Amino acid sequence: MAHMRRANPLPGATPCPRPKKPPPLSCAAAATPTPAPAAAKAGSWKDLCSLNAWVVRDYRRLVDSVGALEPALRRLSDEQLKAKTAEFRARLARGETLADVQAEAFAVVREAARRTLGMRHFYVQIIGGAVLHDGCIAEMKTGEGKTLVSTVAAYLNALTGEGVHVVTVNDYLAQRDAEWMGRVHRFLGLTVGLIQAGMKSDERRASYRCDITYTNNSELGFDYLRDNLSRNKEQLVMRWPRPFHFAIVDEVDSVLIDEGRNPLLISGEDNRDAARYPVAAKVAELLMEGVHYTVELKGNNIDLTEDGLAHAEIILGTDDLWDDSDPWARFVMNALKAKVFYRRDVQYIVRDGKAIIINELTGRVEPKRRWSDGIHQAVEAKEGLKIQADSVIVAQITYQSLFKLYPKLSGMTGTAKTEEKEFLKMFKMPVIEVPTNLPNIRVDLPIQAFATARGKWQYVRAEVESMFQLGRPVLVGTTRGIDIPQGGSFRAFSLGPSSLGLLAKAAIMAKYVHKSERNEWSFSKAKSAIAESIETGQTIGMEKLQERLAEEFEMYPLYDAIGLAYLGVLRDCEIHCSAEGTEVKKLGGLHVVGTSLHESRRIDNQLRGRVGRQGDPGSTRFMVSLQDEIFQKFNLDTEWAVMLISRIMNDEDIAIESNVVVKQLLGLQINAEKYYFGIRKSLVEFDEVLEVQRKHVYNLRQVILSGDSESCSDQIFQYMQAVADEIVLLNIDPQKPPKTWNLAKLLDEFVGLGGKLLDESFKGIQEENLQSALEQMHGSSSVKADSFTLPNMPIPPDSFRGIRKKTSSMMRWFAICVDDTSKKGRYTNTVNLLRKYFGDFLIATYLNAVQESRYDDAYISGIEREVLLKTLDALWKDHLVNMNKLRVTSAVNVRSFGHRNPLEEYKIDGCRFFISMLRATRRLTVEALLHYWSSPMESDEIFNTEDQ
């Protein structure tokens, strides 16, 4: 164990035998950047061998072209500059491409930003914009101005008039960017829209029809789902039939990867099982881990032991916990998951009698979100809260499936390179690292590893104290975001009302100190905000202040909300608020302390990225303990390590800096990334099955909603022919003679389908009549497509009048003749004649009933559209429930033990379910329409949509 050594907590400090409190770090040591290795310099072998470097070098030609246009554009008046937009659009209309106008468009946006915002795009921001335009991910370090980068790509792609979506992670950022960057676009004559929570349909519709629309990812997804639940085209808010054209996704890794495991759901309510949740919660309280159930932290799985199963069955008074007719198993397992995995103030908070989800990635509460599959109700039962209605899925989509709908997609973030392979494999988007405008001089200090959490937190406290003595601001990162300690490991740092009030405004202060992008905070304004928050903290009391804090933190991104740290700000706000943060820079800049390793290196890099913006000084330090959750989650046995370190170092709380230890820790982190990538990949693969089905259903809905009355009628005729085909093909075999066919059942099913409308026509018709007709028709190939009948059988009503209806009849006969999906045989031609006869009879009877009703065309079209949509939506909802059950059911997963692939089994079963759903949709639609027109006055409820 010679490789282990006690760590000096900070460079420049004097070693001490057992440092419980590290001595202060000198400002000079903290401010001195680590020299860049020779290999990283321009023209180095690393650059020559790097594909990324070659790509960036290729973009420099565009940068040169943009720069060459700048002097001429500077001489233009505002009106002349604005006129460039109309000029570009005219050139595109004449056949030029976006590539032809790219350099000029970028130069125009750069000049417009200089005039409206006082901001001129750096050359690296031009490169970033080109990367976005090419449908790639631009990785740009924090503070490099990604928000401004998006303007050039958004403007260029908006010139086509098809709409550009700039997608952020929350409403605050969407509004900020729409107001701020929107000034550039509006100056150039483009329209800018904004989507926010709580907006009405008319406002949303107007925003989506703008040239550039700013929105957040959840609002975008829910608008898409709601549009596909609409009952008429007047309710649609997006640009149909092509709602998606080009999107720029900010924090693309957060949206497509971190949020990738959480599908967007629109749910209905179901109160039938509300009483079961409290009972299951009591059962879970009585069961003990290790005796009645086992826990796998890695996969968030719980398994009942034999004793646990018997114990639960005795408590509930059931013979079989897994009995489908009395399904207690799901409620008990959810109650156990709520007990073990869903922790109050970690995964959720309780406020106003409700369990509100905390987004673990951003630290924000999400009051509109609920866990699905009964988990949220299980948490409510655990906390003794009122059980909200259970959810029945009406519509759902994952972010991966949503953003795949864009013909062109791009994204930007500060941390995507670690997931480069995933983006390329799953989304076909390469990650391009855009160089920084100024060299990064941040100092990343070595990771310190501790055997115990107690030792880690002692060093965290000592590190913060040492920074406080230097006057340097500190940002302390945790796995929940902001940490306002009230005891426990940080008992010595419990904060009073004044400190909490100060922290409430620290997020805004952090933006000012670290070169706020908008740079609107003056020293006096910042000082006034701090004074106000301190006064507030002293007057309104602790509980009210904490509620206000929670509201404040919802408005800001994760690490901005962490702000200036616990003690650094308290010392002297004037040091931190001096113009351009000069004093802070002299003191060494911001110091970041990471208190654990995340399951992804990318999240840790986000924390590191808060330091060193635009060449600013700063430093970072990560401290981890072998008792951290990540090590427990991945079943790393750390007890031996704690004991061994305690014996060797004579103190288990000592920090260890060892390349071997650090390499092991980072290796575990990489394994965690691979594990979660596997989960996301599996979810995407499973969702691709549903994605194909969803596209089919939603495309059909749009045809029904947006099409004219003729297209709607054609859809109904196709359904009727398909239903007639199904009845015929299920009762005959083209390889056997007609005398073996089940003609009696065929007639019964067909007549039963039409109810009163067909009863009269087929009264007295028996199996013998149809058998005789087939014998006479056998061998006949002469068919009149618009007036075909069978001998001795009822003659269809003469309803195929007019060119369109005759053409429709002929096309259906042609489709029957070329159909290669049905079984073939000696009697195929006879079978086709039967399909033609019954299909024509059904359609002609329907048309006759509609004509005799004497309703106007608008009313008839409305009835048809309503019946089509109601039936499709009802069966699609049931299909979603079945598909979700199929995904999680043990029947699919258990087959893997028989060397059968669960995904393949899911595809097979899912395909079968979908075919059954479509068949049922056609059948029920036809039955509903025939029932309606047999007695319209008795069937007005079909057209009643008030319950929707």
mmCIF file with all atom_site columns, C-alpha atoms in Angstrom, residues 731-889:
data_model
loop_
_atom_site.group_PDB
_atom_site.id
_atom_site.type_symbol
_atom_site.label_atom_id
_atom_site.label_alt_id
_atom_site.label_comp_id
_atom_site.label_asym_id
_atom_site.label_entity_id
_atom_site.label_seq_id
_atom_site.pdbx_PDB_ins_code
_atom_site.Cartn_x
_atom_site.Cartn_y
_atom_site.Cartn_z
_atom_site.occupancy
_atom_site.B_iso_or_equiv
_atom_site.pdbx_formal_charge
_atom_site.auth_seq_id
_atom_site.auth_comp_id
_atom_site.auth_asym_id
_atom_site.auth_atom_id
_atom_site.pdbx_PDB_model_num
ATOM 1   C CA . ASN A 1 731 ? -64.915 -18.105 -42.916 1.00 0.00 ? 731 ASN A CA 1
ATOM 2   C CA . ILE A 1 732 ? -63.524 -19.476 -46.180 1.00 0.00 ? 732 ILE A CA 1
ATOM 3   C CA . ASP A 1 733 ? -60.409 -21.201 -47.495 1.00 0.00 ? 733 ASP A CA 1
ATOM 4   C CA . PRO A 1 734 ? -59.458 -20.383 -51.130 1.00 0.00 ? 734 PRO A CA 1
ATOM 5   C CA . GLN A 1 735 ? -57.621 -23.704 -51.353 1.00 0.00 ? 735 GLN A CA 1
ATOM 6   C CA . LYS A 1 736 ? -60.804 -25.736 -50.632 1.00 0.00 ? 736 LYS A CA 1
ATOM 7   C CA . PRO A 1 737 ? -64.088 -25.903 -52.611 1.00 0.00 ? 737 PRO A CA 1
ATOM 8   C CA . PRO A 1 738 ? -66.998 -23.601 -51.622 1.00 0.00 ? 738 PRO A CA 1
ATOM 9   C CA . LYS A 1 739 ? -69.081 -26.522 -50.268 1.00 0.00 ? 739 LYS A CA 1
ATOM 10  C CA . THR A 1 740 ? -66.594 -26.721 -47.331 1.00 0.00 ? 740 THR A CA 1
ATOM 11  C CA . TRP A 1 741 ? -66.891 -23.018 -46.491 1.00 0.00 ? 741 TRP A CA 1
ATOM 12  C CA . ASN A 1 742 ? -68.741 -21.763 -43.401 1.00 0.00 ? 742 ASN A CA 1
ATOM 13  C CA . LEU A 1 743 ? -71.188 -19.643 -45.368 1.00 0.00 ? 743 LEU A CA 1
ATOM 14  C CA . ALA A 1 744 ? -73.871 -19.644 -42.654 1.00 0.00 ? 744 ALA A CA 1
ATOM 15  C CA . LYS A 1 745 ? -71.527 -17.967 -40.179 1.00 0.00 ? 745 LYS A CA 1
ATOM 16  C CA . LEU A 1 746 ? -70.380 -15.551 -42.885 1.00 0.00 ? 746 LEU A CA 1
ATOM 17  C CA . LEU A 1 747 ? -73.970 -14.432 -43.496 1.00 0.00 ? 747 LEU A CA 1
ATOM 18  C CA . ASP A 1 748 ? -74.753 -14.145 -39.775 1.00 0.00 ? 748 ASP A CA 1
ATOM 19  C CA . GLU A 1 749 ? -71.689 -11.979 -39.088 1.00 0.00 ? 749 GLU A CA 1
ATOM 20  C CA . PHE A 1 750 ? -72.333 -9.764  -42.083 1.00 0.00 ? 750 PHE A CA 1
ATOM 21  C CA . VAL A 1 751 ? -76.020 -9.170  -41.336 1.00 0.00 ? 751 VAL A CA 1
ATOM 22  C CA . GLY A 1 752 ? -75.279 -8.687  -37.631 1.00 0.00 ? 752 GLY A CA 1
ATOM 23  C CA . LEU A 1 753 ? -72.765 -6.000  -38.527 1.00 0.00 ? 753 LEU A CA 1
ATOM 24  C CA . GLY A 1 754 ? -75.362 -3.751  -40.155 1.00 0.00 ? 754 GLY A CA 1
ATOM 25  C CA . GLY A 1 755 ? -78.247 -4.273  -37.774 1.00 0.00 ? 755 GLY A CA 1
ATOM 26  C CA . LYS A 1 756 ? -81.595 -2.971  -39.060 1.00 0.00 ? 756 LYS A CA 1
ATOM 27  C CA . LEU A 1 757 ? -80.037 -1.634  -42.253 1.00 0.00 ? 757 LEU A CA 1
ATOM 28  C CA . LEU A 1 758 ? -79.181 -5.144  -43.519 1.00 0.00 ? 758 LEU A CA 1
ATOM 29  C CA . ASP A 1 759 ? -81.894 -7.197  -41.830 1.00 0.00 ? 759 ASP A CA 1
ATOM 30  C CA . GLU A 1 760 ? -84.535 -6.326  -44.404 1.00 0.00 ? 760 GLU A CA 1
ATOM 31  C CA . SER A 1 761 ? -82.300 -6.875  -47.431 1.00 0.00 ? 761 SER A CA 1
ATOM 32  C CA . PHE A 1 762 ? -81.132 -10.342 -46.348 1.00 0.00 ? 762 PHE A CA 1
ATOM 33  C CA . LYS A 1 763 ? -84.433 -11.542 -44.911 1.00 0.00 ? 763 LYS A CA 1
ATOM 34  C CA . GLY A 1 764 ? -84.983 -15.125 -46.026 1.00 0.00 ? 764 GLY A CA 1
ATOM 35  C CA . ILE A 1 765 ? -81.481 -15.518 -47.484 1.00 0.00 ? 765 ILE A CA 1
ATOM 36  C CA . GLN A 1 766 ? -79.956 -18.831 -46.421 1.00 0.00 ? 766 GLN A CA 1
ATOM 37  C CA . GLU A 1 767 ? -76.609 -20.593 -46.832 1.00 0.00 ? 767 GLU A CA 1
ATOM 38  C CA . GLU A 1 768 ? -78.026 -22.476 -49.836 1.00 0.00 ? 768 GLU A CA 1
ATOM 39  C CA . ASN A 1 769 ? -78.697 -19.250 -51.713 1.00 0.00 ? 769 ASN A CA 1
ATOM 40  C CA . LEU A 1 770 ? -75.108 -18.145 -51.358 1.00 0.00 ? 770 LEU A CA 1
ATOM 41  C CA . GLN A 1 771 ? -73.796 -21.634 -52.210 1.00 0.00 ? 771 GLN A CA 1
ATOM 42  C CA . SER A 1 772 ? -75.845 -21.663 -55.426 1.00 0.00 ? 772 SER A CA 1
ATOM 43  C CA . ALA A 1 773 ? -74.630 -18.202 -56.384 1.00 0.00 ? 773 ALA A CA 1
ATOM 44  C CA . LEU A 1 774 ? -71.007 -19.230 -55.954 1.00 0.00 ? 774 LEU A CA 1
ATOM 45  C CA . GLU A 1 775 ? -71.451 -22.344 -58.118 1.00 0.00 ? 775 GLU A CA 1
ATOM 46  C CA . GLN A 1 776 ? -72.887 -20.208 -60.911 1.00 0.00 ? 776 GLN A CA 1
ATOM 47  C CA . MET A 1 777 ? -70.103 -17.621 -60.558 1.00 0.00 ? 777 MET A CA 1
ATOM 48  C CA . HIS A 1 778 ? -67.188 -20.112 -60.378 1.00 0.00 ? 778 HIS A CA 1
ATOM 49  C CA . GLY A 1 779 ? -64.783 -19.481 -63.228 1.00 0.00 ? 779 GLY A CA 1
ATOM 50  C CA . SER A 1 780 ? -66.272 -16.079 -64.068 1.00 0.00 ? 780 SER A CA 1
ATOM 51  C CA . SER A 1 781 ? -63.743 -13.293 -64.483 1.00 0.00 ? 781 SER A CA 1
ATOM 52  C CA . SER A 1 782 ? -66.032 -10.652 -66.011 1.00 0.00 ? 782 SER A CA 1
ATOM 53  C CA . VAL A 1 783 ? -66.893 -8.050  -63.367 1.00 0.00 ? 783 VAL A CA 1
ATOM 54  C CA . LYS A 1 784 ? -68.498 -4.632  -63.627 1.00 0.00 ? 784 LYS A CA 1
ATOM 55  C CA . ALA A 1 785 ? -66.776 -2.693  -60.886 1.00 0.00 ? 785 ALA A CA 1
ATOM 56  C CA . ASP A 1 786 ? -69.649 -0.268  -60.288 1.00 0.00 ? 786 ASP A CA 1
ATOM 57  C CA . SER A 1 787 ? -72.659 -2.620  -60.521 1.00 0.00 ? 787 SER A CA 1
ATOM 58  C CA . PHE A 1 788 ? -71.568 -6.107  -59.483 1.00 0.00 ? 788 PHE A CA 1
ATOM 59  C CA . THR A 1 789 ? -74.145 -8.570  -58.064 1.00 0.00 ? 789 THR A CA 1
ATOM 60  C CA . LEU A 1 790 ? -74.325 -12.294 -57.238 1.00 0.00 ? 790 LEU A CA 1
ATOM 61  C CA . PRO A 1 791 ? -77.080 -14.476 -58.794 1.00 0.00 ? 791 PRO A CA 1
ATOM 62  C CA . ASN A 1 792 ? -80.029 -15.170 -56.471 1.00 0.00 ? 792 ASN A CA 1
ATOM 63  C CA . MET A 1 793 ? -78.655 -12.735 -53.873 1.00 0.00 ? 793 MET A CA 1
ATOM 64  C CA . PRO A 1 794 ? -79.943 -9.289  -52.781 1.00 0.00 ? 794 PRO A CA 1
ATOM 65  C CA . ILE A 1 795 ? -79.039 -6.454  -55.135 1.00 0.00 ? 795 ILE A CA 1
ATOM 66  C CA . PRO A 1 796 ? -77.103 -3.584  -53.495 1.00 0.00 ? 796 PRO A CA 1
ATOM 67  C CA . PRO A 1 797 ? -78.794 -0.138  -53.485 1.00 0.00 ? 797 PRO A CA 1
ATOM 68  C CA . ASP A 1 798 ? -77.923 1.944   -56.537 1.00 0.00 ? 798 ASP A CA 1
ATOM 69  C CA . SER A 1 799 ? -75.674 4.361   -54.646 1.00 0.00 ? 799 SER A CA 1
ATOM 70  C CA . PHE A 1 800 ? -72.541 4.455   -56.791 1.00 0.00 ? 800 PHE A CA 1
ATOM 71  C CA . ARG A 1 801 ? -73.679 7.438   -58.809 1.00 0.00 ? 801 ARG A CA 1
ATOM 72  C CA . GLY A 1 802 ? -71.182 10.043  -59.931 1.00 0.00 ? 802 GLY A CA 1
ATOM 73  C CA . ILE A 1 803 ? -67.658 9.768   -61.258 1.00 0.00 ? 803 ILE A CA 1
ATOM 74  C CA . ARG A 1 804 ? -65.980 9.925   -57.829 1.00 0.00 ? 804 ARG A CA 1
ATOM 75  C CA . LYS A 1 805 ? -67.977 7.073   -56.333 1.00 0.00 ? 805 LYS A CA 1
ATOM 76  C CA . LYS A 1 806 ? -67.595 4.920   -59.441 1.00 0.00 ? 806 LYS A CA 1
ATOM 77  C CA . THR A 1 807 ? -63.859 5.562   -59.423 1.00 0.00 ? 807 THR A CA 1
ATOM 78  C CA . SER A 1 808 ? -63.714 4.678   -55.725 1.00 0.00 ? 808 SER A CA 1
ATOM 79  C CA . SER A 1 809 ? -65.490 1.380   -56.423 1.00 0.00 ? 809 SER A CA 1
ATOM 80  C CA . MET A 1 810 ? -63.104 0.505   -59.239 1.00 0.00 ? 810 MET A CA 1
ATOM 81  C CA . MET A 1 811 ? -60.060 1.289   -57.080 1.00 0.00 ? 811 MET A CA 1
ATOM 82  C CA . ARG A 1 812 ? -61.338 -1.000  -54.335 1.00 0.00 ? 812 ARG A CA 1
ATOM 83  C CA . TRP A 1 813 ? -61.785 -3.839  -56.859 1.00 0.00 ? 813 TRP A CA 1
ATOM 84  C CA . PHE A 1 814 ? -58.264 -3.240  -58.162 1.00 0.00 ? 814 PHE A CA 1
ATOM 85  C CA . ALA A 1 815 ? -56.896 -3.368  -54.593 1.00 0.00 ? 815 ALA A CA 1
ATOM 86  C CA . ILE A 1 816 ? -58.680 -6.693  -54.025 1.00 0.00 ? 816 ILE A CA 1
ATOM 87  C CA . CYS A 1 817 ? -57.239 -8.169  -57.216 1.00 0.00 ? 817 CYS A CA 1
ATOM 88  C CA . VAL A 1 818 ? -53.626 -7.209  -56.419 1.00 0.00 ? 818 VAL A CA 1
ATOM 89  C CA . ASP A 1 819 ? -53.821 -8.057  -52.699 1.00 0.00 ? 819 ASP A CA 1
ATOM 90  C CA . ASP A 1 820 ? -50.883 -10.339 -51.912 1.00 0.00 ? 820 ASP A CA 1
ATOM 91  C CA . THR A 1 821 ? -51.399 -10.501 -48.135 1.00 0.00 ? 821 THR A CA 1
ATOM 92  C CA . SER A 1 822 ? -54.303 -12.968 -48.163 1.00 0.00 ? 822 SER A CA 1
ATOM 93  C CA . LYS A 1 823 ? -54.065 -16.714 -48.660 1.00 0.00 ? 823 LYS A CA 1
ATOM 94  C CA . LYS A 1 824 ? -54.039 -17.869 -52.298 1.00 0.00 ? 824 LYS A CA 1
ATOM 95  C CA . GLY A 1 825 ? -55.568 -20.995 -53.863 1.00 0.00 ? 825 GLY A CA 1
ATOM 96  C CA . ARG A 1 826 ? -57.626 -22.499 -56.648 1.00 0.00 ? 826 ARG A CA 1
ATOM 97  C CA . TYR A 1 827 ? -60.692 -20.522 -55.608 1.00 0.00 ? 827 TYR A CA 1
ATOM 98  C CA . THR A 1 828 ? -58.999 -17.149 -55.072 1.00 0.00 ? 828 THR A CA 1
ATOM 99  C CA . ASN A 1 829 ? -61.029 -15.510 -57.849 1.00 0.00 ? 829 ASN A CA 1
ATOM 100 C CA . THR A 1 830 ? -64.311 -16.665 -56.258 1.00 0.00 ? 830 THR A CA 1
ATOM 101 C CA . VAL A 1 831 ? -63.137 -15.341 -52.906 1.00 0.00 ? 831 VAL A CA 1
ATOM 102 C CA . ASN A 1 832 ? -62.329 -11.974 -54.470 1.00 0.00 ? 832 ASN A CA 1
ATOM 103 C CA . LEU A 1 833 ? -65.838 -11.810 -55.977 1.00 0.00 ? 833 LEU A CA 1
ATOM 104 C CA . LEU A 1 834 ? -67.308 -12.409 -52.505 1.00 0.00 ? 834 LEU A CA 1
ATOM 105 C CA . ARG A 1 835 ? -65.124 -9.651  -51.063 1.00 0.00 ? 835 ARG A CA 1
ATOM 106 C CA . LYS A 1 836 ? -66.292 -7.325  -53.833 1.00 0.00 ? 836 LYS A CA 1
ATOM 107 C CA . TYR A 1 837 ? -69.968 -8.179  -53.361 1.00 0.00 ? 837 TYR A CA 1
ATOM 108 C CA . PHE A 1 838 ? -70.122 -7.785  -49.582 1.00 0.00 ? 838 PHE A CA 1
ATOM 109 C CA . GLY A 1 839 ? -67.934 -4.686  -49.579 1.00 0.00 ? 839 GLY A CA 1
ATOM 110 C CA . ASP A 1 840 ? -70.086 -2.991  -52.227 1.00 0.00 ? 840 ASP A CA 1
ATOM 111 C CA . PHE A 1 841 ? -73.296 -4.000  -50.458 1.00 0.00 ? 841 PHE A CA 1
ATOM 112 C CA . LEU A 1 842 ? -72.090 -2.557  -47.143 1.00 0.00 ? 842 LEU A CA 1
ATOM 113 C CA . ILE A 1 843 ? -70.923 0.745   -48.646 1.00 0.00 ? 843 ILE A CA 1
ATOM 114 C CA . ALA A 1 844 ? -73.965 1.130   -50.894 1.00 0.00 ? 844 ALA A CA 1
ATOM 115 C CA . THR A 1 845 ? -76.325 0.482   -47.960 1.00 0.00 ? 845 THR A CA 1
ATOM 116 C CA . TYR A 1 846 ? -74.499 3.082   -45.871 1.00 0.00 ? 846 TYR A CA 1
ATOM 117 C CA . LEU A 1 847 ? -74.591 5.689   -48.676 1.00 0.00 ? 847 LEU A CA 1
ATOM 118 C CA . ASN A 1 848 ? -78.277 5.022   -49.214 1.00 0.00 ? 848 ASN A CA 1
ATOM 119 C CA . ALA A 1 849 ? -79.074 5.508   -45.529 1.00 0.00 ? 849 ALA A CA 1
ATOM 120 C CA . VAL A 1 850 ? -77.077 8.753   -45.444 1.00 0.00 ? 850 VAL A CA 1
ATOM 121 C CA . GLN A 1 851 ? -78.859 10.082  -48.537 1.00 0.00 ? 851 GLN A CA 1
ATOM 122 C CA . GLU A 1 852 ? -82.271 9.197   -47.125 1.00 0.00 ? 852 GLU A CA 1
ATOM 123 C CA . SER A 1 853 ? -81.517 11.053  -43.888 1.00 0.00 ? 853 SER A CA 1
ATOM 124 C CA . ARG A 1 854 ? -81.576 14.340  -45.865 1.00 0.00 ? 854 ARG A CA 1
ATOM 125 C CA . TYR A 1 855 ? -78.994 15.948  -43.546 1.00 0.00 ? 855 TYR A CA 1
ATOM 126 C CA . ASP A 1 856 ? -76.651 18.466  -45.139 1.00 0.00 ? 856 ASP A CA 1
ATOM 127 C CA . ASP A 1 857 ? -73.098 17.484  -46.049 1.00 0.00 ? 857 ASP A CA 1
ATOM 128 C CA . ALA A 1 858 ? -71.502 19.443  -43.182 1.00 0.00 ? 858 ALA A CA 1
ATOM 129 C CA . TYR A 1 859 ? -73.542 17.586  -40.569 1.00 0.00 ? 859 TYR A CA 1
ATOM 130 C CA . ILE A 1 860 ? -72.855 14.206  -42.188 1.00 0.00 ? 860 ILE A CA 1
ATOM 131 C CA . SER A 1 861 ? -69.130 14.960  -42.344 1.00 0.00 ? 861 SER A CA 1
ATOM 132 C CA . GLY A 1 862 ? -69.157 16.014  -38.687 1.00 0.00 ? 862 GLY A CA 1
ATOM 133 C CA . ILE A 1 863 ? -70.808 12.763  -37.617 1.00 0.00 ? 863 ILE A CA 1
ATOM 134 C CA . GLU A 1 864 ? -68.343 10.687  -39.611 1.00 0.00 ? 864 GLU A CA 1
ATOM 135 C CA . ARG A 1 865 ? -65.328 12.551  -38.239 1.00 0.00 ? 865 ARG A CA 1
ATOM 136 C CA . GLU A 1 866 ? -66.590 12.327  -34.647 1.00 0.00 ? 866 GLU A CA 1
ATOM 137 C CA . VAL A 1 867 ? -67.243 8.588   -34.805 1.00 0.00 ? 867 VAL A CA 1
ATOM 138 C CA . LEU A 1 868 ? -63.860 7.924   -36.413 1.00 0.00 ? 868 LEU A CA 1
ATOM 139 C CA . LEU A 1 869 ? -61.968 9.928   -33.783 1.00 0.00 ? 869 LEU A CA 1
ATOM 140 C CA . LYS A 1 870 ? -63.894 8.648   -30.761 1.00 0.00 ? 870 LYS A CA 1
ATOM 141 C CA . THR A 1 871 ? -63.400 5.036   -31.733 1.00 0.00 ? 871 THR A CA 1
ATOM 142 C CA . LEU A 1 872 ? -59.729 5.481   -32.631 1.00 0.00 ? 872 LEU A CA 1
ATOM 143 C CA . ASP A 1 873 ? -58.930 7.383   -29.421 1.00 0.00 ? 873 ASP A CA 1
ATOM 144 C CA . ALA A 1 874 ? -60.731 4.932   -27.148 1.00 0.00 ? 874 ALA A CA 1
ATOM 145 C CA . LEU A 1 875 ? -58.972 1.900   -28.600 1.00 0.00 ? 875 LEU A CA 1
ATOM 146 C CA . TRP A 1 876 ? -55.580 3.662   -28.778 1.00 0.00 ? 876 TRP A CA 1
ATOM 147 C CA . LYS A 1 877 ? -55.883 4.470   -25.073 1.00 0.00 ? 877 LYS A CA 1
ATOM 148 C CA . ASP A 1 878 ? -56.587 0.820   -24.287 1.00 0.00 ? 878 ASP A CA 1
ATOM 149 C CA . HIS A 1 879 ? -53.677 -0.171  -26.520 1.00 0.00 ? 879 HIS A CA 1
ATOM 150 C CA . LEU A 1 880 ? -51.280 2.102   -24.588 1.00 0.00 ? 880 LEU A CA 1
ATOM 151 C CA . VAL A 1 881 ? -52.342 0.466   -21.331 1.00 0.00 ? 881 VAL A CA 1
ATOM 152 C CA . ASN A 1 882 ? -51.790 -2.980  -22.823 1.00 0.00 ? 882 ASN A CA 1
ATOM 153 C CA . MET A 1 883 ? -48.387 -2.026  -24.251 1.00 0.00 ? 883 MET A CA 1
ATOM 154 C CA . ASN A 1 884 ? -47.203 -0.637  -20.910 1.00 0.00 ? 884 ASN A CA 1
ATOM 155 C CA . LYS A 1 885 ? -48.340 -3.783  -19.155 1.00 0.00 ? 885 LYS A CA 1
ATOM 156 C CA . LEU A 1 886 ? -46.576 -5.830  -21.809 1.00 0.00 ? 886 LEU A CA 1
ATOM 157 C CA . ARG A 1 887 ? -43.346 -3.913  -21.263 1.00 0.00 ? 887 ARG A CA 1
ATOM 158 C CA . VAL A 1 888 ? -43.207 -4.503  -17.532 1.00 0.00 ? 888 VAL A CA 1
ATOM 159 C CA . THR A 1 889 ? -44.942 -7.824  -17.300 1.00 0.00 ? 889 THR A CA 1
#
